[in-house]
Every structure is written in C-alpha cells, then in structure tokens.
PDB file of N, CA and C in Angstrom:
ATOM      1  N   MET A 392       8.238  10.871  15.026  1.00 54.00           N
ATOM      2  CA  MET A 392       7.225  11.650  14.351  1.00 54.00           C
ATOM      3  C   MET A 392       6.830  10.977  13.044  1.00 54.00           C
ATOM      4  N   ASN A 393       5.547  10.919  12.785  1.00 76.00           N
ATOM      5  CA  ASN A 393       5.048  10.350  11.546  1.00 76.00           C
ATOM      6  C   ASN A 393       5.104  11.405  10.454  1.00 76.00           C
ATOM      7  N   SER A 394       5.481  10.972   9.262  1.00 89.00           N
ATOM      8  CA  SER A 394       5.534  11.915   8.162  1.00 89.00           C
ATOM      9  C   SER A 394       4.936  11.282   6.917  1.00 89.00           C
ATOM     10  N   PHE A 395       4.504  12.147   6.015  1.00 95.00           N
ATOM     11  CA  PHE A 395       3.932  11.678   4.765  1.00 95.00           C
ATOM     12  C   PHE A 395       5.020  11.226   3.802  1.00 95.00           C
ATOM     13  N   GLU A 396       4.684  10.204   3.038  1.00 96.00           N
ATOM     14  CA  GLU A 396       5.513   9.724   1.941  1.00 96.00           C
ATOM     15  C   GLU A 396       4.580   9.439   0.775  1.00 96.00           C
ATOM     16  N   TRP A 397       5.109   9.390  -0.417  1.00 97.00           N
ATOM     17  CA  TRP A 397       4.292   9.009  -1.563  1.00 97.00           C
ATOM     18  C   TRP A 397       4.072   7.502  -1.541  1.00 97.00           C
ATOM     19  N   LEU A 398       2.878   7.098  -1.927  1.00 98.00           N
ATOM     20  CA  LEU A 398       2.537   5.671  -1.922  1.00 98.00           C
ATOM     21  C   LEU A 398       3.525   4.857  -2.744  1.00 98.00           C
ATOM     22  N   GLY A 399       3.908   5.351  -3.918  1.00 98.00           N
ATOM     23  CA  GLY A 399       4.865   4.624  -4.760  1.00 98.00           C
ATOM     24  C   GLY A 399       6.182   4.375  -4.047  1.00 98.00           C
ATOM     25  N   ASN A 400       6.653   5.361  -3.283  1.00 97.00           N
ATOM     26  CA  ASN A 400       7.903   5.203  -2.525  1.00 97.00           C
ATOM     27  C   ASN A 400       7.731   4.221  -1.372  1.00 97.00           C
ATOM     28  N   VAL A 401       6.591   4.288  -0.703  1.00 98.00           N
ATOM     29  CA  VAL A 401       6.329   3.350   0.397  1.00 98.00           C
ATOM     30  C   VAL A 401       6.362   1.921  -0.127  1.00 98.00           C
ATOM     31  N   LEU A 402       5.685   1.688  -1.232  1.00 98.00           N
ATOM     32  CA  LEU A 402       5.642   0.327  -1.791  1.00 98.00           C
ATOM     33  C   LEU A 402       7.019  -0.120  -2.270  1.00 98.00           C
ATOM     34  N   ALA A 403       7.754   0.773  -2.920  1.00 98.00           N
ATOM     35  CA  ALA A 403       9.088   0.419  -3.417  1.00 98.00           C
ATOM     36  C   ALA A 403      10.037   0.055  -2.276  1.00 98.00           C
ATOM     37  N   ASN A 404       9.770   0.592  -1.080  1.00 97.00           N
ATOM     38  CA  ASN A 404      10.631   0.352   0.085  1.00 97.00           C
ATOM     39  C   ASN A 404       9.906  -0.387   1.202  1.00 97.00           C
ATOM     40  N   ILE A 405       8.905  -1.172   0.851  1.00 97.00           N
ATOM     41  CA  ILE A 405       8.040  -1.804   1.849  1.00 97.00           C
ATOM     42  C   ILE A 405       8.820  -2.687   2.828  1.00 97.00           C
ATOM     43  N   GLY A 406       9.920  -3.240   2.388  1.00 95.00           N
ATOM     44  CA  GLY A 406      10.722  -4.106   3.260  1.00 95.00           C
ATOM     45  C   GLY A 406      11.396  -3.376   4.407  1.00 95.00           C
ATOM     46  N   SER A 407      11.427  -2.058   4.363  1.00 95.00           N
ATOM     47  CA  SER A 407      12.083  -1.291   5.425  1.00 95.00           C
ATOM     48  C   SER A 407      11.142  -0.977   6.591  1.00 95.00           C
ATOM     49  N   TYR A 408       9.875  -1.371   6.473  1.00 93.00           N
ATOM     50  CA  TYR A 408       8.896  -1.091   7.529  1.00 93.00           C
ATOM     51  C   TYR A 408       8.648  -2.344   8.361  1.00 93.00           C
ATOM     52  N   PRO A 409       8.383  -2.169   9.655  1.00 90.00           N
ATOM     53  CA  PRO A 409       8.006  -3.324  10.474  1.00 90.00           C
ATOM     54  C   PRO A 409       6.720  -3.947   9.915  1.00 90.00           C
ATOM     55  N   MET A 410       6.667  -5.248   9.874  1.00 86.00           N
ATOM     56  CA  MET A 410       5.508  -5.947   9.306  1.00 86.00           C
ATOM     57  C   MET A 410       4.356  -6.041  10.298  1.00 86.00           C
ATOM     58  N   ARG A 411       4.679  -6.193  11.536  1.00 87.00           N
ATOM     59  CA  ARG A 411       3.650  -6.478  12.538  1.00 87.00           C
ATOM     60  C   ARG A 411       2.953  -5.206  13.015  1.00 87.00           C
ATOM     61  N   ALA A 412       1.645  -5.253  13.017  1.00 87.00           N
ATOM     62  CA  ALA A 412       0.798  -4.186  13.572  1.00 87.00           C
ATOM     63  C   ALA A 412       1.027  -2.831  12.914  1.00 87.00           C
ATOM     64  N   ARG A 413       1.327  -2.840  11.627  1.00 94.00           N
ATOM     65  CA  ARG A 413       1.481  -1.599  10.871  1.00 94.00           C
ATOM     66  C   ARG A 413       0.584  -1.674   9.637  1.00 94.00           C
ATOM     67  N   ALA A 414       0.090  -0.517   9.231  1.00 95.00           N
ATOM     68  CA  ALA A 414      -0.745  -0.454   8.029  1.00 95.00           C
ATOM     69  C   ALA A 414      -0.442   0.832   7.274  1.00 95.00           C
ATOM     70  N   LEU A 415      -0.841   0.856   6.011  1.00 96.00           N
ATOM     71  CA  LEU A 415      -0.700   2.033   5.174  1.00 96.00           C
ATOM     72  C   LEU A 415      -1.983   2.842   5.277  1.00 96.00           C
ATOM     73  N   TYR A 416      -1.825   4.116   5.585  1.00 96.00           N
ATOM     74  CA  TYR A 416      -2.944   5.049   5.681  1.00 96.00           C
ATOM     75  C   TYR A 416      -2.747   6.093   4.593  1.00 96.00           C
ATOM     76  N   VAL A 417      -3.767   6.258   3.748  1.00 97.00           N
ATOM     77  CA  VAL A 417      -3.636   7.087   2.556  1.00 97.00           C
ATOM     78  C   VAL A 417      -4.635   8.230   2.600  1.00 97.00           C
ATOM     79  N   GLU A 418      -4.211   9.369   2.073  1.00 94.00           N
ATOM     80  CA  GLU A 418      -5.028  10.571   2.116  1.00 94.00           C
ATOM     81  C   GLU A 418      -6.205  10.520   1.139  1.00 94.00           C
ATOM     82  N   GLU A 419      -6.061   9.882   0.041  1.00 86.00           N
ATOM     83  CA  GLU A 419      -7.111   9.870  -0.974  1.00 86.00           C
ATOM     84  C   GLU A 419      -7.773   8.501  -1.067  1.00 86.00           C
ATOM     85  N   GLY A 420      -8.836   8.433  -1.832  1.00 88.00           N
ATOM     86  CA  GLY A 420      -9.531   7.172  -2.025  1.00 88.00           C
ATOM     87  C   GLY A 420      -9.046   6.442  -3.263  1.00 88.00           C
ATOM     88  N   ALA A 421      -9.491   5.213  -3.405  1.00 90.00           N
ATOM     89  CA  ALA A 421      -9.116   4.371  -4.540  1.00 90.00           C
ATOM     90  C   ALA A 421      -9.801   4.867  -5.806  1.00 90.00           C
ATOM     91  N   PRO A 422      -9.188   4.678  -6.963  1.00 95.00           N
ATOM     92  CA  PRO A 422      -7.845   4.109  -7.117  1.00 95.00           C
ATOM     93  C   PRO A 422      -6.784   5.098  -6.648  1.00 95.00           C
ATOM     94  N   PHE A 423      -5.761   4.543  -6.048  1.00 96.00           N
ATOM     95  CA  PHE A 423      -4.718   5.356  -5.459  1.00 96.00           C
ATOM     96  C   PHE A 423      -3.688   5.755  -6.511  1.00 96.00           C
ATOM     97  N   ASP A 424      -3.101   6.913  -6.330  1.00 96.00           N
ATOM     98  CA  ASP A 424      -2.111   7.466  -7.241  1.00 96.00           C
ATOM     99  C   ASP A 424      -0.709   7.218  -6.691  1.00 96.00           C
ATOM    100  N   VAL A 425       0.264   7.161  -7.561  1.00 97.00           N
ATOM    101  CA  VAL A 425       1.648   6.938  -7.149  1.00 97.00           C
ATOM    102  C   VAL A 425       2.118   8.009  -6.160  1.00 97.00           C
ATOM    103  N   LYS A 426       1.568   9.219  -6.270  1.00 97.00           N
ATOM    104  CA  LYS A 426       1.950  10.306  -5.365  1.00 97.00           C
ATOM    105  C   LYS A 426       0.902  10.561  -4.279  1.00 97.00           C
ATOM    106  N   ALA A 427       0.091   9.555  -3.988  1.00 97.00           N
ATOM    107  CA  ALA A 427      -0.871   9.676  -2.892  1.00 97.00           C
ATOM    108  C   ALA A 427      -0.094   9.813  -1.587  1.00 97.00           C
ATOM    109  N   ARG A 428      -0.459  10.802  -0.795  1.00 97.00           N
ATOM    110  CA  ARG A 428       0.212  11.017   0.490  1.00 97.00           C
ATOM    111  C   ARG A 428      -0.165   9.884   1.445  1.00 97.00           C
ATOM    112  N   THR A 429       0.862   9.250   1.992  1.00 97.00           N
ATOM    113  CA  THR A 429       0.699   8.013   2.760  1.00 97.00           C
ATOM    114  C   THR A 429       1.522   8.067   4.037  1.00 97.00           C
ATOM    115  N   MET A 430       0.987   7.462   5.077  1.00 97.00           N
ATOM    116  CA  MET A 430       1.735   7.235   6.319  1.00 97.00           C
ATOM    117  C   MET A 430       1.661   5.748   6.656  1.00 97.00           C
ATOM    118  N   VAL A 431       2.751   5.229   7.167  1.00 96.00           N
ATOM    119  CA  VAL A 431       2.766   3.871   7.703  1.00 96.00           C
ATOM    120  C   VAL A 431       2.688   4.028   9.216  1.00 96.00           C
ATOM    121  N   LEU A 432       1.569   3.564   9.769  1.00 96.00           N
ATOM    122  CA  LEU A 432       1.295   3.776  11.194  1.00 96.00           C
ATOM    123  C   LEU A 432       1.012   2.463  11.898  1.00 96.00           C
ATOM    124  N   GLU A 433       1.306   2.459  13.183  1.00 92.00           N
ATOM    125  CA  GLU A 433       0.937   1.321  14.017  1.00 92.00           C
ATOM    126  C   GLU A 433      -0.577   1.338  14.190  1.00 92.00           C
ATOM    127  N   HIS A 434      -1.166   0.162  14.167  1.00 84.00           N
ATOM    128  CA  HIS A 434      -2.614   0.077  14.381  1.00 84.00           C
ATOM    129  C   HIS A 434      -2.929  -1.017  15.382  1.00 84.00           C
ATOM    130  N   ASP A 435      -4.005  -0.822  16.085  1.00 80.00           N
ATOM    131  CA  ASP A 435      -4.476  -1.783  17.078  1.00 80.00           C
ATOM    132  C   ASP A 435      -5.213  -2.894  16.350  1.00 80.00           C
ATOM    133  N   LEU A 436      -4.703  -4.099  16.463  1.00 77.00           N
ATOM    134  CA  LEU A 436      -5.299  -5.241  15.770  1.00 77.00           C
ATOM    135  C   LEU A 436      -6.710  -5.548  16.247  1.00 77.00           C
ATOM    136  N   TYR A 437      -7.067  -5.068  17.433  1.00 82.00           N
ATOM    137  CA  TYR A 437      -8.351  -5.423  18.031  1.00 82.00           C
ATOM    138  C   TYR A 437      -9.343  -4.270  18.041  1.00 82.00           C
ATOM    139  N   SER A 438      -9.048  -3.223  17.285  1.00 83.00           N
ATOM    140  CA  SER A 438      -9.920  -2.056  17.273  1.00 83.00           C
ATOM    141  C   SER A 438     -10.022  -1.492  15.861  1.00 83.00           C
ATOM    142  N   ASP A 439     -11.159  -0.909  15.553  1.00 82.00           N
ATOM    143  CA  ASP A 439     -11.346  -0.229  14.278  1.00 82.00           C
ATOM    144  C   ASP A 439     -10.996   1.250  14.370  1.00 82.00           C
ATOM    145  N   GLU A 440     -10.599   1.693  15.554  1.00 89.00           N
ATOM    146  CA  GLU A 440     -10.277   3.095  15.747  1.00 89.00           C
ATOM    147  C   GLU A 440      -8.989   3.447  15.000  1.00 89.00           C
ATOM    148  N   LEU A 441      -9.009   4.601  14.340  1.00 92.00           N
ATOM    149  CA  LEU A 441      -7.842   5.059  13.602  1.00 92.00           C
ATOM    150  C   LEU A 441      -6.788   5.607  14.554  1.00 92.00           C
ATOM    151  N   PRO A 442      -5.511   5.437  14.206  1.00 94.00           N
ATOM    152  CA  PRO A 442      -4.456   6.077  14.988  1.00 94.00           C
ATOM    153  C   PRO A 442      -4.640   7.599  14.963  1.00 94.00           C
ATOM    154  N   GLU A 443      -4.085   8.280  15.955  1.00 93.00           N
ATOM    155  CA  GLU A 443      -4.277   9.720  16.089  1.00 93.00           C
ATOM    156  C   GLU A 443      -3.860  10.484  14.827  1.00 93.00           C
ATOM    157  N   ALA A 444      -2.712  10.158  14.247  1.00 95.00           N
ATOM    158  CA  ALA A 444      -2.248  10.860  13.034  1.00 95.00           C
ATOM    159  C   ALA A 444      -3.215  10.645  11.876  1.00 95.00           C
ATOM    160  N   ALA A 445      -3.761   9.450  11.757  1.00 95.00           N
ATOM    161  CA  ALA A 445      -4.731   9.166  10.687  1.00 95.00           C
ATOM    162  C   ALA A 445      -5.993   9.998  10.887  1.00 95.00           C
ATOM    163  N   GLN A 446      -6.419  10.123  12.118  1.00 94.00           N
ATOM    164  CA  GLN A 446      -7.596  10.956  12.403  1.00 94.00           C
ATOM    165  C   GLN A 446      -7.312  12.422  12.099  1.00 94.00           C
ATOM    166  N   ARG A 447      -6.167  12.903  12.539  1.00 95.00           N
ATOM    167  CA  ARG A 447      -5.807  14.315  12.377  1.00 95.00           C
ATOM    168  C   ARG A 447      -5.746  14.726  10.908  1.00 95.00           C
ATOM    169  N   PHE A 448      -5.237  13.832  10.047  1.00 95.00           N
ATOM    170  CA  PHE A 448      -5.072  14.171   8.633  1.00 95.00           C
ATOM    171  C   PHE A 448      -6.138  13.540   7.733  1.00 95.00           C
ATOM    172  N   ALA A 449      -7.187  12.968   8.336  1.00 95.00           N
ATOM    173  CA  ALA A 449      -8.286  12.337   7.588  1.00 95.00           C
ATOM    174  C   ALA A 449      -7.775  11.279   6.615  1.00 95.00           C
ATOM    175  N   LEU A 450      -6.923  10.390   7.133  1.00 96.00           N
ATOM    176  CA  LEU A 450      -6.369   9.316   6.324  1.00 96.00           C
ATOM    177  C   LEU A 450      -7.252   8.085   6.393  1.00 96.00           C
ATOM    178  N   ARG A 451      -7.172   7.303   5.373  1.00 94.00           N
ATOM    179  CA  ARG A 451      -7.960   6.071   5.273  1.00 94.00           C
ATOM    180  C   ARG A 451      -7.024   4.876   5.383  1.00 94.00           C
ATOM    181  N   ARG A 452      -7.390   3.918   6.207  1.00 94.00           N
ATOM    182  CA  ARG A 452      -6.588   2.690   6.314  1.00 94.00           C
ATOM    183  C   ARG A 452      -6.793   1.867   5.057  1.00 94.00           C
ATOM    184  N   THR A 453      -5.689   1.402   4.498  1.00 95.00           N
ATOM    185  CA  THR A 453      -5.782   0.555   3.307  1.00 95.00           C
ATOM    186  C   THR A 453      -5.346  -0.862   3.679  1.00 95.00           C
ATOM    187  N   LEU A 454      -4.154  -1.244   3.300  1.00 95.00           N
ATOM    188  CA  LEU A 454      -3.664  -2.594   3.570  1.00 95.00           C
ATOM    189  C   LEU A 454      -2.658  -2.590   4.718  1.00 95.00           C
ATOM    190  N   SER A 455      -2.559  -3.720   5.362  1.00 94.00           N
ATOM    191  CA  SER A 455      -1.496  -3.882   6.345  1.00 94.00           C
ATOM    192  C   SER A 455      -0.163  -3.892   5.597  1.00 94.00           C
ATOM    193  N   VAL A 456       0.915  -3.615   6.310  1.00 96.00           N
ATOM    194  CA  VAL A 456       2.243  -3.683   5.701  1.00 96.00           C
ATOM    195  C   VAL A 456       2.492  -5.103   5.203  1.00 96.00           C
ATOM    196  N   LEU A 457       2.042  -6.088   5.949  1.00 95.00           N
ATOM    197  CA  LEU A 457       2.220  -7.486   5.546  1.00 95.00           C
ATOM    198  C   LEU A 457       1.518  -7.768   4.214  1.00 95.00           C
ATOM    199  N   ASP A 458       0.272  -7.340   4.068  1.00 96.00           N
ATOM    200  CA  ASP A 458      -0.450  -7.552   2.810  1.00 96.00           C
ATOM    201  C   ASP A 458       0.183  -6.772   1.666  1.00 96.00           C
ATOM    202  N   ALA A 459       0.555  -5.516   1.924  1.00 97.00           N
ATOM    203  CA  ALA A 459       1.204  -4.708   0.890  1.00 97.00           C
ATOM    204  C   ALA A 459       2.524  -5.338   0.463  1.00 97.00           C
ATOM    205  N   SER A 460       3.242  -5.922   1.416  1.00 97.00           N
ATOM    206  CA  SER A 460       4.488  -6.606   1.111  1.00 97.00           C
ATOM    207  C   SER A 460       4.242  -7.797   0.172  1.00 97.00           C
ATOM    208  N   GLY A 461       3.155  -8.511   0.390  1.00 97.00           N
ATOM    209  CA  GLY A 461       2.803  -9.615  -0.494  1.00 97.00           C
ATOM    210  C   GLY A 461       2.497  -9.144  -1.902  1.00 97.00           C
ATOM    211  N   VAL A 462       1.819  -8.012  -2.022  1.00 97.00           N
ATOM    212  CA  VAL A 462       1.517  -7.427  -3.330  1.00 97.00           C
ATOM    213  C   VAL A 462       2.815  -7.082  -4.056  1.00 97.00           C
ATOM    214  N   VAL A 463       3.724  -6.441  -3.338  1.00 98.00           N
ATOM    215  CA  VAL A 463       5.006  -6.038  -3.918  1.00 98.00           C
ATOM    216  C   VAL A 463       5.829  -7.269  -4.302  1.00 98.00           C
ATOM    217  N   GLU A 464       5.873  -8.242  -3.435  1.00 97.00           N
ATOM    218  CA  GLU A 464       6.635  -9.466  -3.707  1.00 97.00           C
ATOM    219  C   GLU A 464       6.114 -10.159  -4.968  1.00 97.00           C
ATOM    220  N   ASN A 465       4.803 -10.247  -5.104  1.00 97.00           N
ATOM    221  CA  ASN A 465       4.210 -10.866  -6.285  1.00 97.00           C
ATOM    222  C   ASN A 465       4.575 -10.084  -7.545  1.00 97.00           C
ATOM    223  N   ALA A 466       4.473  -8.763  -7.474  1.00 97.00           N
ATOM    224  CA  ALA A 466       4.806  -7.927  -8.638  1.00 97.00           C
ATOM    225  C   ALA A 466       6.277  -8.089  -9.021  1.00 97.00           C
ATOM    226  N   ARG A 467       7.163  -8.139  -8.041  1.00 97.00           N
ATOM    227  CA  ARG A 467       8.601  -8.265  -8.321  1.00 97.00           C
ATOM    228  C   ARG A 467       8.967  -9.641  -8.867  1.00 97.00           C
ATOM    229  N   ARG A 468       8.205 -10.660  -8.512  1.00 96.00           N
ATOM    230  CA  ARG A 468       8.445 -11.986  -9.100  1.00 96.00           C
ATOM    231  C   ARG A 468       8.137 -11.955 -10.595  1.00 96.00           C
ATOM    232  N   GLN A 469       7.119 -11.205 -10.967  1.00 95.00           N
ATOM    233  CA  GLN A 469       6.745 -11.108 -12.371  1.00 95.00           C
ATOM    234  C   GLN A 469       7.644 -10.154 -13.157  1.00 95.00           C
ATOM    235  N   LYS A 470       8.002  -9.053 -12.515  1.00 94.00           N
ATOM    236  CA  LYS A 470       8.797  -8.003 -13.157  1.00 94.00           C
ATOM    237  C   LYS A 470       9.858  -7.521 -12.179  1.00 94.00           C
ATOM    238  N   PRO A 471      11.052  -8.098 -12.242  1.00 93.00           N
ATOM    239  CA  PRO A 471      12.094  -7.704 -11.290  1.00 93.00           C
ATOM    240  C   PRO A 471      12.399  -6.203 -11.302  1.00 93.00           C
ATOM    241  N   ASP A 472      12.166  -5.540 -12.414  1.00 95.00           N
ATOM    242  CA  ASP A 472      12.441  -4.100 -12.512  1.00 95.00           C
ATOM    243  C   ASP A 472      11.155  -3.273 -12.418  1.00 95.00           C
ATOM    244  N   VAL A 473      10.192  -3.762 -11.673  1.00 96.00           N
ATOM    245  CA  VAL A 473       8.890  -3.109 -11.551  1.00 96.00           C
ATOM    246  C   VAL A 473       9.052  -1.687 -11.007  1.00 96.00           C
ATOM    247  N   SER A 474       8.328  -0.760 -11.602  1.00 97.00           N
ATOM    248  CA  SER A 474       8.416   0.644 -11.204  1.00 97.00           C
ATOM    249  C   SER A 474       7.461   0.945 -10.049  1.00 97.00           C
ATOM    250  N   PRO A 475       7.677   2.066  -9.359  1.00 98.00           N
ATOM    251  CA  PRO A 475       6.724   2.467  -8.321  1.00 98.00           C
ATOM    252  C   PRO A 475       5.296   2.613  -8.870  1.00 98.00           C
ATOM    253  N   ALA A 476       5.149   3.127 -10.079  1.00 97.00           N
ATOM    254  CA  ALA A 476       3.815   3.267 -10.678  1.00 97.00           C
ATOM    255  C   ALA A 476       3.167   1.902 -10.882  1.00 97.00           C
ATOM    256  N   GLU A 477       3.958   0.914 -11.289  1.00 97.00           N
ATOM    257  CA  GLU A 477       3.418  -0.438 -11.466  1.00 97.00           C
ATOM    258  C   GLU A 477       3.087  -1.069 -10.118  1.00 97.00           C
ATOM    259  N   LEU A 478       3.869  -0.761  -9.096  1.00 98.00           N
ATOM    260  CA  LEU A 478       3.553  -1.266  -7.757  1.00 98.00           C
ATOM    261  C   LEU A 478       2.220  -0.699  -7.280  1.00 98.00           C
ATOM    262  N   VAL A 479       1.979   0.574  -7.556  1.00 97.00           N
ATOM    263  CA  VAL A 479       0.698   1.181  -7.186  1.00 97.00           C
ATOM    264  C   VAL A 479      -0.427   0.548  -8.006  1.00 97.00           C
ATOM    265  N   GLN A 480      -0.167   0.246  -9.265  1.00 97.00           N
ATOM    266  CA  GLN A 480      -1.162  -0.447 -10.094  1.00 97.00           C
ATOM    267  C   GLN A 480      -1.501  -1.805  -9.473  1.00 97.00           C
ATOM    268  N   ALA A 481      -0.495  -2.536  -9.037  1.00 97.00           N
ATOM    269  CA  ALA A 481      -0.714  -3.837  -8.393  1.00 97.00           C
ATOM    270  C   ALA A 481      -1.451  -3.666  -7.070  1.00 97.00           C
ATOM    271  N   PHE A 482      -1.119  -2.619  -6.321  1.00 97.00           N
ATOM    272  CA  PHE A 482      -1.785  -2.302  -5.059  1.00 97.00           C
ATOM    273  C   PHE A 482      -3.269  -2.033  -5.304  1.00 97.00           C
ATOM    274  N   ASN A 483      -3.564  -1.210  -6.299  1.00 96.00           N
ATOM    275  CA  ASN A 483      -4.959  -0.903  -6.642  1.00 96.00           C
ATOM    276  C   ASN A 483      -5.722  -2.155  -7.070  1.00 96.00           C
ATOM    277  N   PHE A 484      -5.070  -3.002  -7.848  1.00 96.00           N
ATOM    278  CA  PHE A 484      -5.694  -4.244  -8.304  1.00 96.00           C
ATOM    279  C   PHE A 484      -6.067  -5.109  -7.106  1.00 96.00           C
ATOM    280  N   TYR A 485      -5.115  -5.261  -6.182  1.00 96.00           N
ATOM    281  CA  TYR A 485      -5.359  -6.062  -4.981  1.00 96.00           C
ATOM    282  C   TYR A 485      -6.456  -5.427  -4.126  1.00 96.00           C
ATOM    283  N   TRP A 486      -6.415  -4.113  -3.970  1.00 95.00           N
ATOM    284  CA  TRP A 486      -7.402  -3.392  -3.162  1.00 95.00           C
ATOM    285  C   TRP A 486      -8.809  -3.631  -3.701  1.00 95.00           C
ATOM    286  N   LYS A 487      -8.949  -3.594  -5.013  1.00 94.00           N
ATOM    287  CA  LYS A 487     -10.269  -3.726  -5.636  1.00 94.00           C
ATOM    288  C   LYS A 487     -10.745  -5.178  -5.692  1.00 94.00           C
ATOM    289  N   ARG A 488      -9.834  -6.109  -5.942  1.00 92.00           N
ATOM    290  CA  ARG A 488     -10.233  -7.484  -6.243  1.00 92.00           C
ATOM    291  C   ARG A 488      -9.820  -8.518  -5.191  1.00 92.00           C
ATOM    292  N   ASP A 489      -8.989  -8.118  -4.210  1.00 88.00           N
ATOM    293  CA  ASP A 489      -8.460  -9.056  -3.231  1.00 88.00           C
ATOM    294  C   ASP A 489      -7.748 -10.212  -3.935  1.00 88.00           C
ATOM    295  N   ALA A 490      -7.011  -9.852  -4.981  1.00 90.00           N
ATOM    296  CA  ALA A 490      -6.262 -10.835  -5.765  1.00 90.00           C
ATOM    297  C   ALA A 490      -5.011 -10.159  -6.313  1.00 90.00           C
ATOM    298  N   PHE A 491      -4.004 -10.960  -6.600  1.00 90.00           N
ATOM    299  CA  PHE A 491      -2.770 -10.416  -7.147  1.00 90.00           C
ATOM    300  C   PHE A 491      -2.920 -10.131  -8.633  1.00 90.00           C
ATOM    301  N   ILE A 492      -2.242  -9.104  -9.088  1.00 88.00           N
ATOM    302  CA  ILE A 492      -2.255  -8.712 -10.484  1.00 88.00           C
ATOM    303  C   ILE A 492      -1.432  -9.702 -11.304  1.00 88.00           C
ATOM    304  N   ASP A 493      -1.814  -9.896 -12.547  1.00 89.00           N
ATOM    305  CA  ASP A 493      -1.035 -10.685 -13.501  1.00 89.00           C
ATOM    306  C   ASP A 493      -0.650  -9.718 -14.607  1.00 89.00           C
ATOM    307  N   PHE A 494       0.574  -9.226 -14.563  1.00 88.00           N
ATOM    308  CA  PHE A 494       1.012  -8.226 -15.527  1.00 88.00           C
ATOM    309  C   PHE A 494       0.972  -8.746 -16.957  1.00 88.00           C
ATOM    310  N   SER A 495       1.105 -10.052 -17.157  1.00 85.00           N
ATOM    311  CA  SER A 495       1.099 -10.594 -18.522  1.00 85.00           C
ATOM    312  C   SER A 495      -0.264 -10.482 -19.179  1.00 85.00           C
ATOM    313  N   ARG A 496      -1.312 -10.299 -18.395  1.00 84.00           N
ATOM    314  CA  ARG A 496      -2.665 -10.171 -18.949  1.00 84.00           C
ATOM    315  C   ARG A 496      -3.061  -8.721 -19.205  1.00 84.00           C
ATOM    316  N   LEU A 497      -2.225  -7.783 -18.800  1.00 77.00           N
ATOM    317  CA  LEU A 497      -2.520  -6.371 -18.991  1.00 77.00           C
ATOM    318  C   LEU A 497      -1.884  -5.887 -20.295  1.00 77.00           C
ATOM    319  N   ASN A 498      -2.689  -5.351 -21.163  1.00 60.00           N
ATOM    320  CA  ASN A 498      -2.209  -4.765 -22.417  1.00 60.00           C
ATOM    321  C   ASN A 498      -1.308  -5.687 -23.218  1.00 60.00           C
ATOM    322  N   GLY A 499      -1.458  -6.997 -23.016  1.00 53.00           N
ATOM    323  CA  GLY A 499      -0.679  -7.959 -23.776  1.00 53.00           C
ATOM    324  C   GLY A 499       0.808  -7.922 -23.486  1.00 53.00           C
ATOM    325  N   SER A 500       1.211  -7.300 -22.384  1.00 46.00           N
ATOM    326  CA  SER A 500       2.640  -7.211 -22.075  1.00 46.00           C
ATOM    327  C   SER A 500       3.031  -8.246 -21.033  1.00 46.00           C
ATOM    328  N   LYS A 501       4.322  -8.476 -20.928  1.00 42.00           N
ATOM    329  CA  LYS A 501       4.829  -9.405 -19.931  1.00 42.00           C
ATOM    330  C   LYS A 501       5.516  -8.703 -18.841  1.00 42.00           C
TER     331      LYS A 501
END
C-alpha cells in the first residue's frame, strides 16, 4: 500500500527507495514545503500517464528518485549535517533551475 510521507523525510531517506522506475509525487505545487505530502511511486518510463494513486490523490510528478538522490548527494557533499528543510530547499532549486544548489552562495553562509 502506498502512503503519504513528508517531502523532507523522503529526501532525508532517499537511499532507502528503489532508484529504478520510481518518482516522487507531491500534493502541492512548487515551491515545495518540507511537509508537502509525498508518495514515492513506480512510474512507466514510456508513458506520461500518472500511477493510479497519483491520480486518486491529485498528485504531481516531480523528480525521479534517481534525480532526487543526486540533489541530496550534492547537498550532503556541501553540508554533511544538512537538514530536511535544506534538502527541500535544494530540491526546489533543482526543480526550478535544473541545476544543483550552492549553499555557499546563499545568504553568505557555507
């Protein structure tokens, strides 16, 4: 059974999800919130059709688990103690710009 999780928790634990043919489906639109209701669902690589659970709950497909994992990996290289809120910030940055966040350029912090 598919269940909702908060986006921040999904990102913090992204390594526990299968990488292949899975994507993050989120209830709200961008920018996403740390407590955005999210499901990690299998998706058909050759179709734009949403999985049944995504349709039922009006979820939006965001990034594949593989892409989200890359976002998290990049953030953790910069900040080993990165918080779920910062992971969501990095996720939003990638979603908007198709580029990895550079935490050292934000608010003058490292």
